Tab-separated table of C-alpha atoms and ligand atoms in Angstrom:
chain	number	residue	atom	x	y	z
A	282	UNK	CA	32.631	18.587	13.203
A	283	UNK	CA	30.593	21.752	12.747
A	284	UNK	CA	32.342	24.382	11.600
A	285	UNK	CA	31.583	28.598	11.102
A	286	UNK	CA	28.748	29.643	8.335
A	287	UNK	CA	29.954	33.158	9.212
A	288	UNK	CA	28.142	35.943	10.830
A	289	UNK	CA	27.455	39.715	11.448
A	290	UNK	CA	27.313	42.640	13.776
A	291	UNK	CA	26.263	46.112	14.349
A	292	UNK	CA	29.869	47.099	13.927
A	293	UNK	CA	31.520	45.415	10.810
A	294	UNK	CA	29.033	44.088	8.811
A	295	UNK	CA	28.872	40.506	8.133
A	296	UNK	CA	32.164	38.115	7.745
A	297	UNK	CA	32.551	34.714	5.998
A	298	UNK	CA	34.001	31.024	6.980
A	299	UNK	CA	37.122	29.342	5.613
A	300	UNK	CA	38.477	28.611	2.320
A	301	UNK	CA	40.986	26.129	0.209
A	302	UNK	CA	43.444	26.633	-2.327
A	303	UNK	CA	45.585	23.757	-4.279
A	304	UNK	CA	48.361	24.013	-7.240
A	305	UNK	CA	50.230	22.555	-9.369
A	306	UNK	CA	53.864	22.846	-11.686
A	307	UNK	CA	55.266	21.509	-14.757
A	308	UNK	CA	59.219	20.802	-16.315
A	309	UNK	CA	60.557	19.747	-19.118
A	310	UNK	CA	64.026	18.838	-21.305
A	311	UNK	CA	65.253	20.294	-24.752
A	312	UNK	CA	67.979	20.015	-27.552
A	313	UNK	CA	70.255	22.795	-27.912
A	314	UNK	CA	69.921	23.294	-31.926
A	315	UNK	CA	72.148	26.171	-33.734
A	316	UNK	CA	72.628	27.701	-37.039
A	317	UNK	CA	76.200	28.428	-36.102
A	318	UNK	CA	78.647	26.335	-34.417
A	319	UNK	CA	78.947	26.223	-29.985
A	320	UNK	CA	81.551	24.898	-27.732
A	321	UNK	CA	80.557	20.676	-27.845
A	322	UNK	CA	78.557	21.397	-31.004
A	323	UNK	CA	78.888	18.893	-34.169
A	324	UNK	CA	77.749	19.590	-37.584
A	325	UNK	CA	74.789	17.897	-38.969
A	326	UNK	CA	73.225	17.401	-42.846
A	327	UNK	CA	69.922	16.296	-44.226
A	328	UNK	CA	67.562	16.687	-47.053
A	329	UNK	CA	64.836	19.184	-47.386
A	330	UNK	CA	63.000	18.712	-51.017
A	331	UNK	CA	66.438	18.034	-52.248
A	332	UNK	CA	68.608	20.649	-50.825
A	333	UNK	CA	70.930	19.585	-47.772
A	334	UNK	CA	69.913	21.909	-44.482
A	335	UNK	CA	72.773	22.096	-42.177
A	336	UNK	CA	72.809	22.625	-38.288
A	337	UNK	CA	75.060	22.618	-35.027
A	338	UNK	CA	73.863	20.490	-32.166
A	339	UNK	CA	75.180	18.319	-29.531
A	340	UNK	CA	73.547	15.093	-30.812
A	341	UNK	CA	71.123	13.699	-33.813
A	342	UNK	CA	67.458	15.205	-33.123
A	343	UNK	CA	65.451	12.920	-30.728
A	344	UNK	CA	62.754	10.406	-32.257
A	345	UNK	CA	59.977	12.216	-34.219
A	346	UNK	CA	57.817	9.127	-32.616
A	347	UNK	CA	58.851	10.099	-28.967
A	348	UNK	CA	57.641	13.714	-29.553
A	349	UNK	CA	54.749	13.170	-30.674
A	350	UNK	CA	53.749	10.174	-27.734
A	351	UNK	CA	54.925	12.621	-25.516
A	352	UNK	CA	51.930	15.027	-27.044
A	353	UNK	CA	49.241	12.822	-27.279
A	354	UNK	CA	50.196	11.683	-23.386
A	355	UNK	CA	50.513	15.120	-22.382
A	356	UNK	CA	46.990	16.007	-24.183
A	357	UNK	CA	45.443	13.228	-22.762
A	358	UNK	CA	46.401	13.731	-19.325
A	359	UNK	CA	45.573	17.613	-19.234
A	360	UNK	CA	42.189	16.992	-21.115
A	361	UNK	CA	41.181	14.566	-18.261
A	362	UNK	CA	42.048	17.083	-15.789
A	363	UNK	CA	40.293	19.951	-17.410
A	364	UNK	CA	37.398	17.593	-18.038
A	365	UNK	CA	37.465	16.957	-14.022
A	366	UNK	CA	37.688	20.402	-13.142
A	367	UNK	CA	34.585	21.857	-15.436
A	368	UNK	CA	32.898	18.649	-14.149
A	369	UNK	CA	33.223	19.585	-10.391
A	370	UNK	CA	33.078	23.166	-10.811
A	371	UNK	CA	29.156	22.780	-10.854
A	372	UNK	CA	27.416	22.269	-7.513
A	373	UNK	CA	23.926	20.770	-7.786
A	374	UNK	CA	22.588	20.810	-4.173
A	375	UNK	CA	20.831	17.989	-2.896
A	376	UNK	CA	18.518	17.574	-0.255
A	377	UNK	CA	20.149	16.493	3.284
A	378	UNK	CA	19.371	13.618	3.961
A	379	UNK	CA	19.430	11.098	7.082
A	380	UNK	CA	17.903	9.566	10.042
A	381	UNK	CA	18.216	12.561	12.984
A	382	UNK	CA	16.740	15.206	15.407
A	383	UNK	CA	14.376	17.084	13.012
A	384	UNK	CA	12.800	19.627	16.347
A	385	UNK	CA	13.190	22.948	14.694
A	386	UNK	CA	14.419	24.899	18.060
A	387	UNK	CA	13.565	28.482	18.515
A	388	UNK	CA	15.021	29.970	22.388
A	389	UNK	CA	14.555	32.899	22.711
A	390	UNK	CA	16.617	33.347	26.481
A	391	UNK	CA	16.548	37.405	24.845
A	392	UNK	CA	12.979	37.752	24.717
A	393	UNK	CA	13.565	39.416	21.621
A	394	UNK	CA	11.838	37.310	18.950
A	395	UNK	CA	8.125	38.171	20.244
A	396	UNK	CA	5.476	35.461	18.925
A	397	UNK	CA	7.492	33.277	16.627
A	398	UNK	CA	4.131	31.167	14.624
A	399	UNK	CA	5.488	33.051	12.001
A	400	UNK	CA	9.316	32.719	12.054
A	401	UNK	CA	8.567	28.838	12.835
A	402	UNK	CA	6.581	28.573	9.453
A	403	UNK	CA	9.210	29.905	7.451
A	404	UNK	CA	12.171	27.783	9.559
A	405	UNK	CA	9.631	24.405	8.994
A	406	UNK	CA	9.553	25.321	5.096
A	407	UNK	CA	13.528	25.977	4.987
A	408	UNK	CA	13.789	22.505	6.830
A	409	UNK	CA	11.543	20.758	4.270
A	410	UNK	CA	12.974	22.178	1.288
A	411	UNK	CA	16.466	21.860	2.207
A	412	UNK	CA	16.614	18.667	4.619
A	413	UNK	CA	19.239	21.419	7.040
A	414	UNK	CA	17.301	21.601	10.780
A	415	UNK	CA	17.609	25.236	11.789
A	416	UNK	CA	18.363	26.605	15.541
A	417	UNK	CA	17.566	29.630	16.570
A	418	UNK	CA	19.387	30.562	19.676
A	419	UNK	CA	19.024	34.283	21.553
A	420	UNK	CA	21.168	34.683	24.360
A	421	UNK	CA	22.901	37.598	26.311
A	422	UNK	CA	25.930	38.838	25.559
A	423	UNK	CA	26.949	37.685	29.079
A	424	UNK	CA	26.474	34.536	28.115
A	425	UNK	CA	29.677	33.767	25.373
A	426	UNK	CA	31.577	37.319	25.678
A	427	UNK	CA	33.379	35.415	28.682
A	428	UNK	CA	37.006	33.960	29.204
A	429	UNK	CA	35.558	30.403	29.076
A	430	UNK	CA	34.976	31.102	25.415
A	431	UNK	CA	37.809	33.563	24.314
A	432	UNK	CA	34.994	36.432	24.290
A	433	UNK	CA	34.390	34.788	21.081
A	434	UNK	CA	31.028	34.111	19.787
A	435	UNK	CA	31.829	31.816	17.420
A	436	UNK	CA	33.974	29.800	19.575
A	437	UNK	CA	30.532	29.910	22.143
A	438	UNK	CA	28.511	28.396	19.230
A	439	UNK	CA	30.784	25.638	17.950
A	440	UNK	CA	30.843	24.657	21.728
A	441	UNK	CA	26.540	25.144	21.905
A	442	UNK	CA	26.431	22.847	18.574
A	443	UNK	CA	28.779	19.902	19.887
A	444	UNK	CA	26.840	19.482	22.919
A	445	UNK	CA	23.398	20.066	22.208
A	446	UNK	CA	23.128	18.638	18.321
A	447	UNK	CA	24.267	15.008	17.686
A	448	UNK	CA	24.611	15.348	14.186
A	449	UNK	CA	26.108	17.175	11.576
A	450	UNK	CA	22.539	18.293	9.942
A	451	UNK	CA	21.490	21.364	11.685
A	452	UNK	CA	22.199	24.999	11.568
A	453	UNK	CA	22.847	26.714	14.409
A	454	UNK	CA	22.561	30.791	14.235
A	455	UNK	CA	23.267	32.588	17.345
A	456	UNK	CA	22.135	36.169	18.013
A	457	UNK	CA	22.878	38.483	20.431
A	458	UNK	CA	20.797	42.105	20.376
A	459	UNK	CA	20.977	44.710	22.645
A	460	UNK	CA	20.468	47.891	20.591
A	461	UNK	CA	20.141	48.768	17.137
A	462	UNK	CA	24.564	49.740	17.865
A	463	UNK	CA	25.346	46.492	19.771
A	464	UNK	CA	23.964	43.699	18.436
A	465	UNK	CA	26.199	40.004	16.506
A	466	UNK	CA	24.732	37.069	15.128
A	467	UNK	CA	27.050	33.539	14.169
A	468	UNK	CA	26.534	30.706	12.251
A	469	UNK	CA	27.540	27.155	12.777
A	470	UNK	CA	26.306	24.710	10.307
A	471	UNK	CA	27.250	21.121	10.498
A	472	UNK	CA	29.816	19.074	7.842
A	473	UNK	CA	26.574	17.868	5.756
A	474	UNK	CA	25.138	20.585	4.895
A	475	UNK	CA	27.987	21.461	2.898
A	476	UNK	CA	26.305	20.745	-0.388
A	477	UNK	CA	23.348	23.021	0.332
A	478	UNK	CA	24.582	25.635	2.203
A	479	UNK	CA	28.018	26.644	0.823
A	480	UNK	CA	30.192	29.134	1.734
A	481	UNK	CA	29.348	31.738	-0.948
A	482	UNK	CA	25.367	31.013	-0.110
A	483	UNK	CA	25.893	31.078	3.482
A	484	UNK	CA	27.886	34.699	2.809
A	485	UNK	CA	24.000	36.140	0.641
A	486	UNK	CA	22.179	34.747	3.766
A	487	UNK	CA	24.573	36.957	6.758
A	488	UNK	CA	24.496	40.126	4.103
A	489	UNK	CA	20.658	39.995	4.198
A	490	UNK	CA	20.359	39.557	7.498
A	491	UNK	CA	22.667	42.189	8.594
A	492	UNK	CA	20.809	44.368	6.023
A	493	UNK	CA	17.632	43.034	7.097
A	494	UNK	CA	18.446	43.740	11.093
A	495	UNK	CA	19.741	47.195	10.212
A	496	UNK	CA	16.909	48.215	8.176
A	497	UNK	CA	14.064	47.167	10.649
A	498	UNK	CA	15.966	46.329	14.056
A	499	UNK	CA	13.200	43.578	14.159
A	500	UNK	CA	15.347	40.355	14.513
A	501	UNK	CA	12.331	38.166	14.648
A	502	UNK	CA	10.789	39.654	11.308
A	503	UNK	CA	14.442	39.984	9.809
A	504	UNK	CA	15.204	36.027	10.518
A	505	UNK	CA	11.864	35.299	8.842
A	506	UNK	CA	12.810	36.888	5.678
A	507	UNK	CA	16.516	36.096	5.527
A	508	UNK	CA	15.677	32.641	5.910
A	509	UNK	CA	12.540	32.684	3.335
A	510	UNK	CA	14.244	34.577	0.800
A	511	UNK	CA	17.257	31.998	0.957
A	512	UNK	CA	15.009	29.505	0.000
A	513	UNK	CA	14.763	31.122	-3.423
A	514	UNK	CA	18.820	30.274	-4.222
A	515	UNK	CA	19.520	27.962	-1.983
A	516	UNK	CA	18.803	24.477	-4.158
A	517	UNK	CA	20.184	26.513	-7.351
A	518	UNK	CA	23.416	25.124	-8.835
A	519	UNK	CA	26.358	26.617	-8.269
A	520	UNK	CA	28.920	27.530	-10.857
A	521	UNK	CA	32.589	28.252	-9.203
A	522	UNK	CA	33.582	30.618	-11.630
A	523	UNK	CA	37.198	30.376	-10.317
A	524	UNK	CA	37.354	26.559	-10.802
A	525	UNK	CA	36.036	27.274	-14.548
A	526	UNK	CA	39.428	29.904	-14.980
A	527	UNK	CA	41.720	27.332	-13.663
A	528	UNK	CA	39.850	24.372	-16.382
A	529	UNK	CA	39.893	26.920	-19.427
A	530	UNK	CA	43.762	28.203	-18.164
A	531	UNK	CA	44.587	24.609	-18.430
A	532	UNK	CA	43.284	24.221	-21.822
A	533	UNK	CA	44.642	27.005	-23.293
A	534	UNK	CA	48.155	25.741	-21.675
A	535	UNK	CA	47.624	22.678	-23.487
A	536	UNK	CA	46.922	23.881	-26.621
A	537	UNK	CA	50.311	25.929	-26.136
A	538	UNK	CA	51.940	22.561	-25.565
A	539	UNK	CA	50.578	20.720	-28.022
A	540	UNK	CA	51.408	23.500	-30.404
A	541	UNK	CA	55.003	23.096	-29.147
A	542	UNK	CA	54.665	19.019	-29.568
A	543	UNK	CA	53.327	19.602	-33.278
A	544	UNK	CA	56.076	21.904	-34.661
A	545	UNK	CA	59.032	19.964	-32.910
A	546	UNK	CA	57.518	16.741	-34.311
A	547	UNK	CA	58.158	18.781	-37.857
A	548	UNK	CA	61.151	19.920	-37.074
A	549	UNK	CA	62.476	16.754	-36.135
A	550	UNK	CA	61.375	14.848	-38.985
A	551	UNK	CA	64.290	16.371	-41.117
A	552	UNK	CA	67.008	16.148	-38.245
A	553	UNK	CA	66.046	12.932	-37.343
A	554	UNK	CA	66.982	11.668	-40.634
A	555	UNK	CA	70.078	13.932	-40.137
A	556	UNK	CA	74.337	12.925	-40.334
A	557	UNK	CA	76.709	13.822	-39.042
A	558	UNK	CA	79.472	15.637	-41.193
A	559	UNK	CA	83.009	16.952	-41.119
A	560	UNK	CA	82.668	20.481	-40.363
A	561	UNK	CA	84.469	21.619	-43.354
A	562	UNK	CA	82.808	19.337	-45.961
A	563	UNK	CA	81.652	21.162	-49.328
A	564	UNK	CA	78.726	20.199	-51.885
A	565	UNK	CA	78.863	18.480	-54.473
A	566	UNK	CA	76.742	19.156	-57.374
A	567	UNK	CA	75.677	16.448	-59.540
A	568	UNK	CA	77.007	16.164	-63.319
A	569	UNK	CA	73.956	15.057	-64.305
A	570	UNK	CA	70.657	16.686	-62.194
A	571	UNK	CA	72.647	19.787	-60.862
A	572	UNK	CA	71.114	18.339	-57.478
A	573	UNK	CA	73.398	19.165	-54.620
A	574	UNK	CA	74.501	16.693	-51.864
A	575	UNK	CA	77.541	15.853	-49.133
A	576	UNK	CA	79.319	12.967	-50.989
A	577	UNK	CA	80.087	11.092	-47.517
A	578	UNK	CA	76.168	11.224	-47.074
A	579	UNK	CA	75.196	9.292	-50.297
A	580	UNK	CA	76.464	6.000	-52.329
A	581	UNK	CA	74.832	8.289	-55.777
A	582	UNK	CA	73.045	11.113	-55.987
A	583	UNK	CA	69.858	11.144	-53.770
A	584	UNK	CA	68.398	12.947	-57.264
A	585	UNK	CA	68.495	11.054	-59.704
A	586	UNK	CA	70.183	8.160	-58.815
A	587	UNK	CA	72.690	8.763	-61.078
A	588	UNK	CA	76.361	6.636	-59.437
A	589	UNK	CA	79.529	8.755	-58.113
A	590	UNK	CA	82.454	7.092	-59.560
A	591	UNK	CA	85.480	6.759	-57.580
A	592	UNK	CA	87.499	9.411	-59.665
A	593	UNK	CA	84.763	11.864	-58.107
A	594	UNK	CA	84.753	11.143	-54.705
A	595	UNK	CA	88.636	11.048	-54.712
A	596	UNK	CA	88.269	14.330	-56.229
A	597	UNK	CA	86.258	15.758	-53.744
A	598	UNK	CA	87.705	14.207	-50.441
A	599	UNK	CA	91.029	16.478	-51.789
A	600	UNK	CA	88.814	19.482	-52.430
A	601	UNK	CA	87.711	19.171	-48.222
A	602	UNK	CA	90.941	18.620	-47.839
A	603	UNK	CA	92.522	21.658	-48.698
B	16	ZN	ZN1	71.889	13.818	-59.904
């Protein structure tokens, strides 16, 4: 179905068609980890270049492994969709193409347009560069500003396009001029065209010809060089600059992720290795390295191997004791 390129008046200017918007959200899970005890907290040991590190938590840290499949997952997924969205966020227009009506149609029911060799040129060259069939339609304001159509031009020229073009190729503009204070134009252009004429090209094209129409009140000569001068961007690519911010805000959220991923995958490596301890177990220092450890923790001291003998870890099960 055709749908509205936009249009202009003599009143406000020119307006645009529709637009889209989609989103997205995120969660996640975490550990609660404490220097000091909490309510359902138990204490934990392990070894950091020799010295035990003690913390509070609810349970042993998770997998160092899991974190860090979680990042690469997580960094391969949001790569691909970055990837997807700076792939489709350029528009290289391509020439409609397709078996259908290609009559350029000029009526002029206004008698406004005058001799239109000229006008007909420039719409023949727009159709052969761009593969969209334009149609020119001038009609009275009687003509759509009627109950039948809402008093709503556009609503007029979606109905005009349906039943007169059998295809979704063309591009209809309607214009209505009385005087240079009461004159409206509309644009319907059909679902294929899409690629050529997009919405933000379509918007250039209605700002030049309300310009155009203001500056000369010639519609015929104003047409002419709205549509010749859109033949100068029209088959450029198109950059959505917006798609581009949501690809690089992506990123930059993954990188903040990842970052996340990297230093819990460090901090985990210790706690992962981490036991679980009496909460009022002391050190023990070693007779022989001065290394310190948690005697439950170790069979002999994870320093220099030296053995605990059972004298000593009587000793120091009474010392916690106390
Ligand atoms: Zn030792």
């Amino acid at each position: 179905m055709p749908h509205s390129s936009g249009g202009g008046s003599s009143f406000g200017g020119s307006h645009g068609g529709g637009g889209y918007h989609s989103g997205g959200s995120g969660g996640g899970s975490s550990q609660r980890i404490s220097n000091r005890p909490f309510p359902g907290s138990h204490r934990y040991v392990y070894y950091r270049r020799g010295v035990p590190v003690y913390y509070y938590s609810t349970s042993v840290a998770p997998n160092p492994v899991f974190i860090l499949f979680f990042g690469v997952f997580f960094t391969f997924i949001t790569t691909f969709i970055a990837l997807i969205i700076f792939m489709t966020s350029v528009t290289t227009p391509k020439k409609v193409n397709g078996y259908y009506d290609y009559d350029i149609r000029i009526e002029d029911n206004q008698s406004i347009l005058g001799d239109t060799t000229q006008l007909n040129n420039t719409l023949t060259k727009f159709r052969d560069t761009t593969g969209i069939t334009p149609y020119v339609l001038t009609v009275d304001r009687s003509t759509w500003d009627i109950s039948e159509y809402s008093y709503n031009m556009e609503k007029y020229a979606y109905n005009k396009y349906v039943k007169t073009l059998h295809d979704e190729c063309h591009w209809l503009v309607v214009i209505t001029y009385n005087n240079s204070n009461d004159w409206f134009f509309e644009g319907m252009q059909g679902d294929n065209t899409d690629n050529v004429l997009s919405e933000k090209k379509a918007n250039k094209f209605n700002k030049e010809l309300v310009k155009n129409i203001k500056e000369s009140n010639d519609v015929s000569q104003s047409l002419n060089n709205a549509f010749d001068s859109s033949l100068s961007y029209l088959m450029d690519k198109e950059v959505d600059k917006s798609a581009i911010g949501s690809g690089c805000a992506i990123s930059l959220f993954s990188i903040g992720c990842i970052s996340v991923c990297i230093y819990a995958f460090i901090k985990s490596k210790g706690r992962n290795k981490a036991v679980e301890i009496k909460s009022d177990e002391k050190e023990t220092v070693c007779a022989y390295c001065g290394g310190r450890y948690i005697l439950s923790t170790v069979i002999s001291c994870p320093h220099c191997g030296a053995s605990i003998s059972k004298a000593e870890r009587k000793e120091a099960e009474e010392n916690s004791a106390i």
